Tab-separated table of C-alpha atoms in Angstrom:
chain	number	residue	atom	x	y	z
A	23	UNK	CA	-44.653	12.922	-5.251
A	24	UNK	CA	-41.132	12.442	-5.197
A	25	UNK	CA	-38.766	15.342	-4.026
A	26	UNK	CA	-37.039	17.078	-6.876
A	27	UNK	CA	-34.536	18.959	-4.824
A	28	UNK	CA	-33.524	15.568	-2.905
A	29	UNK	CA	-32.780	13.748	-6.299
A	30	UNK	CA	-30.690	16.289	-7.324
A	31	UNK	CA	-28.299	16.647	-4.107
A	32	UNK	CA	-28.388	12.948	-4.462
A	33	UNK	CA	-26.985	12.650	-7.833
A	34	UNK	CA	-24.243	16.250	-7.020
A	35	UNK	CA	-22.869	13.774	-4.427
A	36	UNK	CA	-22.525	10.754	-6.706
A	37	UNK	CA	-21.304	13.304	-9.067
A	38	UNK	CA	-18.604	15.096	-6.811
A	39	UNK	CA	-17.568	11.275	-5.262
A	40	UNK	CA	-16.883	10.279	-9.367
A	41	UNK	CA	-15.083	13.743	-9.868
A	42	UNK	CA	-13.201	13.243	-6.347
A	43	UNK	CA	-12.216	9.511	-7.185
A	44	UNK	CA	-9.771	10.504	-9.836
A	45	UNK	CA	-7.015	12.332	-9.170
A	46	UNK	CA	-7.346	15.455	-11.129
A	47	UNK	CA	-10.418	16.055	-9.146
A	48	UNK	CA	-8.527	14.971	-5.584
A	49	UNK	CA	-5.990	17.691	-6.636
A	50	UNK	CA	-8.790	20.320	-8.070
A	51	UNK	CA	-10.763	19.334	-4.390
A	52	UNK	CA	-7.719	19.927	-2.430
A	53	UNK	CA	-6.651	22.831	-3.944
A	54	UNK	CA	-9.890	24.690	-3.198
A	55	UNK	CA	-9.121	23.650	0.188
A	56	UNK	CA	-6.039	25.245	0.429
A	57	UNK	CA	-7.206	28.261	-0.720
A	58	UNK	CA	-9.684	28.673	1.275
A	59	UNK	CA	-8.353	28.015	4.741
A	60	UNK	CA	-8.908	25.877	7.733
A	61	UNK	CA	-12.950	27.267	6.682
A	62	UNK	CA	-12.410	25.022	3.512
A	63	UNK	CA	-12.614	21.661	5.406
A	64	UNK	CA	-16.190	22.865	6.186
A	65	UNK	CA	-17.406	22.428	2.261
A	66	UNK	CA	-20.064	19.512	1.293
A	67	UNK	CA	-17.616	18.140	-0.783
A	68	UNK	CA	-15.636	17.281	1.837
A	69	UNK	CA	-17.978	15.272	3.449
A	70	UNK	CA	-17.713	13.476	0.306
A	71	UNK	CA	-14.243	12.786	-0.137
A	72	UNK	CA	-14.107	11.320	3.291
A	73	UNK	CA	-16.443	8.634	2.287
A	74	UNK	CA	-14.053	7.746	-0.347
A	75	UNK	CA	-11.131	7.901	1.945
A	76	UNK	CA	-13.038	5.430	4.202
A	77	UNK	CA	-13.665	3.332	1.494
A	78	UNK	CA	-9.776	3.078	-0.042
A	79	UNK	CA	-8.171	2.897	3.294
A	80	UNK	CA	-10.769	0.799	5.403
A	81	UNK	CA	-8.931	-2.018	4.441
A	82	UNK	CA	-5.382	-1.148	4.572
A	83	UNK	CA	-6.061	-0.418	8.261
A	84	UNK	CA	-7.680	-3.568	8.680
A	85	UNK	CA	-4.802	-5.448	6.777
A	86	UNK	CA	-2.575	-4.320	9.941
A	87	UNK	CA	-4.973	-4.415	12.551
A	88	UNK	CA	-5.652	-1.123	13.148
A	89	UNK	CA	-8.705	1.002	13.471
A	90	UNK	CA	-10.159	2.418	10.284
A	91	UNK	CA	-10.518	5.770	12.054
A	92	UNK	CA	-6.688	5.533	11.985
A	93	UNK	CA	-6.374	5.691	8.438
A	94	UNK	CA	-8.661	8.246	7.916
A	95	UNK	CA	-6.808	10.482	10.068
A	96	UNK	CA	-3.347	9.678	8.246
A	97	UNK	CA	-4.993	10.501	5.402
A	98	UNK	CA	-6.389	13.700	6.195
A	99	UNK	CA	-3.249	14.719	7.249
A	100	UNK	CA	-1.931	13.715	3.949
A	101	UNK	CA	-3.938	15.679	2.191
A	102	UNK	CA	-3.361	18.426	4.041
A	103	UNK	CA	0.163	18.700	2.935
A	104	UNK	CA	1.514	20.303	-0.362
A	105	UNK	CA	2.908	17.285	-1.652
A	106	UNK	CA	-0.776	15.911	-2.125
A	107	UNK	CA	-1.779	18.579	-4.116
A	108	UNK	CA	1.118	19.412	-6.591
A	109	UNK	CA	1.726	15.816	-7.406
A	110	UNK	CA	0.953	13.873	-10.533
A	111	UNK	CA	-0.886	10.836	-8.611
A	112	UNK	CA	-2.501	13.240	-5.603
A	113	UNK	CA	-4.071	9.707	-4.359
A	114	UNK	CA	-0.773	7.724	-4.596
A	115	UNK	CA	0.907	10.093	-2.358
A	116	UNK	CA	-2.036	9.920	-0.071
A	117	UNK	CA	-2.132	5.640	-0.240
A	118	UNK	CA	1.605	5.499	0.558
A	119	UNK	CA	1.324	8.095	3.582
A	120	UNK	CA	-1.429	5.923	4.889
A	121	UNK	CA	0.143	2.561	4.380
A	122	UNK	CA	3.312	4.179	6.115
A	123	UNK	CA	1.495	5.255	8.921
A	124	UNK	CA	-0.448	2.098	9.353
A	125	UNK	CA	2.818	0.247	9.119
A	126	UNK	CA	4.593	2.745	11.550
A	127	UNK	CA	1.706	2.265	14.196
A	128	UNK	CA	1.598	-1.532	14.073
A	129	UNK	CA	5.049	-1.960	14.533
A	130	UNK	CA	5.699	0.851	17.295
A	131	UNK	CA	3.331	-1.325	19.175
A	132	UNK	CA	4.771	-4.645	18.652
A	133	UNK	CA	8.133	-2.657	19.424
A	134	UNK	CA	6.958	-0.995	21.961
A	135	UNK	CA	8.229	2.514	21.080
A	136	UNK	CA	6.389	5.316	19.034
A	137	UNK	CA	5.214	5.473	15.615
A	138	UNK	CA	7.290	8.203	14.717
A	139	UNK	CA	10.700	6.218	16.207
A	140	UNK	CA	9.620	2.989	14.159
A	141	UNK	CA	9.599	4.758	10.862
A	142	UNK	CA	13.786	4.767	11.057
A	143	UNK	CA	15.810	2.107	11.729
A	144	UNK	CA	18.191	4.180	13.766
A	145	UNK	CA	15.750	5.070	16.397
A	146	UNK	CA	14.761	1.606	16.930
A	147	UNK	CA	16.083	-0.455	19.914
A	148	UNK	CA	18.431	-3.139	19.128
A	149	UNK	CA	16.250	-5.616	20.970
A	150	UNK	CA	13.174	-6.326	20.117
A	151	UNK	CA	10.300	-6.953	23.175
A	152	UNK	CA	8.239	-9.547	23.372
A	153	UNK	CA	5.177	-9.491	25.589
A	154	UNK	CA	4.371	-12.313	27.583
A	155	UNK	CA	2.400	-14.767	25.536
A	156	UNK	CA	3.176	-13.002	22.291
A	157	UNK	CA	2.994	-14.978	19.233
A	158	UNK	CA	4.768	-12.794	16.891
A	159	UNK	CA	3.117	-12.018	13.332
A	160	UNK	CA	5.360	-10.829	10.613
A	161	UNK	CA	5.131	-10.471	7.049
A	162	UNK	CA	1.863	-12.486	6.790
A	163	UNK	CA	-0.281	-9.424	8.190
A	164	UNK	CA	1.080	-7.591	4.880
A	165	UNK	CA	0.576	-10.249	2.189
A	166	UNK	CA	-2.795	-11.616	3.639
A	167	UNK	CA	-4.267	-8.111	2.647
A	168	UNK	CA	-4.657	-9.468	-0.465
A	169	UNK	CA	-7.528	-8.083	-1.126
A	170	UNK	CA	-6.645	-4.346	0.155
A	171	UNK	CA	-5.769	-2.323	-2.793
A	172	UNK	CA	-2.772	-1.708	-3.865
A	173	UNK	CA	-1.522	-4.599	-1.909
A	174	UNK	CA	0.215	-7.018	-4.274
A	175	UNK	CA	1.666	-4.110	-5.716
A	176	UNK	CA	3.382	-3.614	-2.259
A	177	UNK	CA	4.730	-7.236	-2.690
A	178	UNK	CA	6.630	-6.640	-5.532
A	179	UNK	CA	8.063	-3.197	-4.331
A	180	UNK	CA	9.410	-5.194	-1.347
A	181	UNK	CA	10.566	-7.829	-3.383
A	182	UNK	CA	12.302	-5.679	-5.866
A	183	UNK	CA	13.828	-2.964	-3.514
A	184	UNK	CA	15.707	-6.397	-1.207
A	185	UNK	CA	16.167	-8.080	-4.688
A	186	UNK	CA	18.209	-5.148	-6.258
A	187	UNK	CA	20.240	-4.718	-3.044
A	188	UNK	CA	21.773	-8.412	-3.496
A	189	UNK	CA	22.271	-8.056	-6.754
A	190	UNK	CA	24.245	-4.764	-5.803
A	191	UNK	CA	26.081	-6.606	-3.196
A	192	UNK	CA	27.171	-9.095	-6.372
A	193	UNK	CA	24.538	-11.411	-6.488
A	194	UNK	CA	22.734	-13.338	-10.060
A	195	UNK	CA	19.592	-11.155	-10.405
A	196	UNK	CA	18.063	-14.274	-10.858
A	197	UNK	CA	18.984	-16.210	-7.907
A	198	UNK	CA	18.420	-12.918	-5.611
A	199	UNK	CA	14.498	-12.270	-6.500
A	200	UNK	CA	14.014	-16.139	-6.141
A	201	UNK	CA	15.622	-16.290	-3.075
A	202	UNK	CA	13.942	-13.536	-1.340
A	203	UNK	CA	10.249	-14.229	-3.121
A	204	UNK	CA	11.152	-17.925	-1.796
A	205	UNK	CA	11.482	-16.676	1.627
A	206	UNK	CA	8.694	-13.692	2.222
A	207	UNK	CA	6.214	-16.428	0.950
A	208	UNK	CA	7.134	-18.999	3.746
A	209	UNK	CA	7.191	-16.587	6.074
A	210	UNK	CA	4.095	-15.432	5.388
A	211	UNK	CA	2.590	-19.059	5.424
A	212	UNK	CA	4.247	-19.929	8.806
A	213	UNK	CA	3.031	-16.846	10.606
A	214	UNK	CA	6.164	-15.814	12.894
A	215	UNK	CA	9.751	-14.974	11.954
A	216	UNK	CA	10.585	-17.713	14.485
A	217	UNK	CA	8.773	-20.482	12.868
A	218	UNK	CA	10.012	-19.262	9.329
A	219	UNK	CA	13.564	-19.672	10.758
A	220	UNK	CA	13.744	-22.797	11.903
A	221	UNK	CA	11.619	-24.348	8.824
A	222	UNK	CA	13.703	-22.899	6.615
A	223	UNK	CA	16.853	-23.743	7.926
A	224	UNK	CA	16.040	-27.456	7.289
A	225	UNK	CA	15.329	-26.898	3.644
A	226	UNK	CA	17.970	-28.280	2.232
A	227	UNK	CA	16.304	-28.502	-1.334
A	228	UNK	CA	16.141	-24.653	-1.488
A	229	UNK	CA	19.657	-23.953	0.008
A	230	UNK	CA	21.494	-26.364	-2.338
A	231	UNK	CA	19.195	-24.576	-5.952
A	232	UNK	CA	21.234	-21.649	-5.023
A	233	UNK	CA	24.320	-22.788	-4.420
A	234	UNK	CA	24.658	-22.060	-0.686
A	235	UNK	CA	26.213	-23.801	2.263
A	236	UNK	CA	24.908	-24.374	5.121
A	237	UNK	CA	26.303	-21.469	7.124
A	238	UNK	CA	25.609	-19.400	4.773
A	239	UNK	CA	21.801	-20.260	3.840
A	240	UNK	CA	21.502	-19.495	7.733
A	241	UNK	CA	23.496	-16.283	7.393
A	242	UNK	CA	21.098	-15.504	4.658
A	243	UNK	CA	17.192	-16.156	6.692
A	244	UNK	CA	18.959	-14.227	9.315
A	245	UNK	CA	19.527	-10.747	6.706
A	246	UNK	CA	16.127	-11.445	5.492
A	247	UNK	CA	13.888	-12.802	8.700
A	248	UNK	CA	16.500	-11.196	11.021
A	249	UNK	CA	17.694	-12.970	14.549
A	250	UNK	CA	15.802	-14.255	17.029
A	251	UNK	CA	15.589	-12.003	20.456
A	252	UNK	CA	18.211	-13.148	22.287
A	253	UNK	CA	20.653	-14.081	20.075
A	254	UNK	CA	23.532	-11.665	18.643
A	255	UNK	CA	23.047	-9.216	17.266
A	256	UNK	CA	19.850	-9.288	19.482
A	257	UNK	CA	16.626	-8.594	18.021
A	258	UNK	CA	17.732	-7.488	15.041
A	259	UNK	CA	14.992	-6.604	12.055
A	260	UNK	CA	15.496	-8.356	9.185
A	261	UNK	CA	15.236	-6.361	5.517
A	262	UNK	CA	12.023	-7.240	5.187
A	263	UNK	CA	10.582	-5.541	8.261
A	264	UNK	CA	13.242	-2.533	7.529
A	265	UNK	CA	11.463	-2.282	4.027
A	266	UNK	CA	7.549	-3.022	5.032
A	267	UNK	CA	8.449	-0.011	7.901
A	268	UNK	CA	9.513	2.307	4.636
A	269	UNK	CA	13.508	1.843	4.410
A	270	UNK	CA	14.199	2.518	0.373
A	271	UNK	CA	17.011	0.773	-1.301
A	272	UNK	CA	19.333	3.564	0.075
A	273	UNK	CA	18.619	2.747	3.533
A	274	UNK	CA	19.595	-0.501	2.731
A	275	UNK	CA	23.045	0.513	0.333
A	276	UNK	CA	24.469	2.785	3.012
A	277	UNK	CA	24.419	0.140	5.615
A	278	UNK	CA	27.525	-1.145	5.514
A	279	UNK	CA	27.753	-3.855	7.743
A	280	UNK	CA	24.634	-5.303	5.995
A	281	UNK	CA	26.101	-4.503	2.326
A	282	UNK	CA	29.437	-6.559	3.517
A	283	UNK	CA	27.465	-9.839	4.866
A	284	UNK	CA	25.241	-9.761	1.924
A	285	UNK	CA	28.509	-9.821	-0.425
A	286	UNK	CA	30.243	-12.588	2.057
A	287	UNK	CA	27.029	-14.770	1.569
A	288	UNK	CA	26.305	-14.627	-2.076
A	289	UNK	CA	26.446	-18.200	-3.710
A	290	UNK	CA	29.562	-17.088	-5.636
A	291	UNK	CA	31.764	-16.306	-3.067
A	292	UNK	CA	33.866	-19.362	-1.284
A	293	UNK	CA	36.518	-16.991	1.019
A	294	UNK	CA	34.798	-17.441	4.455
């Protein structure tokens, strides 16, 4: 005889984990919470909503090498905050704290300064460190996620953000999201920012399309890739490391030295 009282916690936890999954119910859940105090953590439910935070964010943390537990922690935290609970997409906010935080950890590691430092450009060094036998990994840990949700939709938010900050520097819209699509997806094929670099430098097929010279289809990889460690500036993180660590277009706007090369280097302009 089959226990009535089991089926029926069984199907209240598929229930709640369908109820949980959208986000009025991550709001309604978290709400409750609030309410209720650090004792609210101690509901069933929330045993339930962690198994759908392990499930969404199992593989982001996996798509930059870090432990699950990791993200389930960032987004706990998340959720712990206001923000979570009075916004329209509760489980957005909570997806882009966890993908910052993932982000934050890998490269405070490869940078070898904290998380919280390698959220802001203007705490990290200006050289980057290189362990001994380090094969650096770039952009390729991001797009290989491909099957991490969310992912390709992170793609064309870093595409867009470095895209609109040429064109505000004076490049063709057109020639700017080519140009820096063009580049993220060799980079991510070739594996380091080194590698990238020097393959791309030779393509003289893809510099002359835009319209570039030489010097300046070099000045360009180095804006986007950034420099190799150990030349000048040294170490410096290209735009599309300052955008996968969470710089907005902003960021990127009230840098001025940046805003000026991008405007020296733009297939249009001939004065030096």
């Amino acid at each position: 005889m089959r226990n009535n009282s089991d089926e029926s916690a069984t199907f209240d936890a598929e229930d709640v984990e369908q109820f949980i999954s959208t986000p009025e119910g991550l709001r309604a859940v978290l709400t409750v919470i609030d309410r209720l105090g650090p004792e609210g953590w101690q509901l069933p439910a929330v045993e339930v909503l962690m198994r759908v935070v392990a499930r969404r964010y199992t593989p982001v943390a996996r798509a930059w090498r870090r432990p699950p537990e990791d993200a389930a922690q960032a987004a706990w935290l998340a959720m712990r905050g206001r923000s979570a609970r009075t916004a329209e997409d509760p489980w957005g906010v909570v997806t882009r704290a966890v993908e910052l935080s993932m982000q934050a950890e890998a490269y405070g590691e490869r940078l070898l300064i904290s998380p919280e430092k390698a959220r802001r450009p203007k705490h990290r060094p200006g050289e980057t460190p290189v362990r001994a036998g380090e094969h650096e990994e770039f952009l390729y840990d991001v797009i290989s996620a491909g099957g991490a949700e969310g992912a390709g939709d992170g793609i064309d938010r870093l595409v867009a953000t470095i895209a609109a900050f040429l064109v505000v520097a004076g490049w063709n819209h057109h020639d700017a999201r080519w140009a820096v699509e063009y580049v993220a997806s060799r980079t991510a094929d070739l594996g380091s920012q080194d590698s990238a670099r020097d393959v791309l430098r030779r393509d003289g097929a893809i510099r002359l399309r835009l319209g570039l010279r030489q010097r300046d289809w070099t000045r360009l990889l180095g804006l986007l890739i950034g420099s190799r460690v150990g030349a000048a500036p040294a170490g410096q993180l290209g735009v599309l490391e300052r955008v996968l660590l969470g710089d907005t277009l902003a960021d990127l706007l009230t840098d001025a030295e940046l805003m000026d090369l991008a405007r020296r280097i733009r297939p249009e302009a001939r004065d030096g």
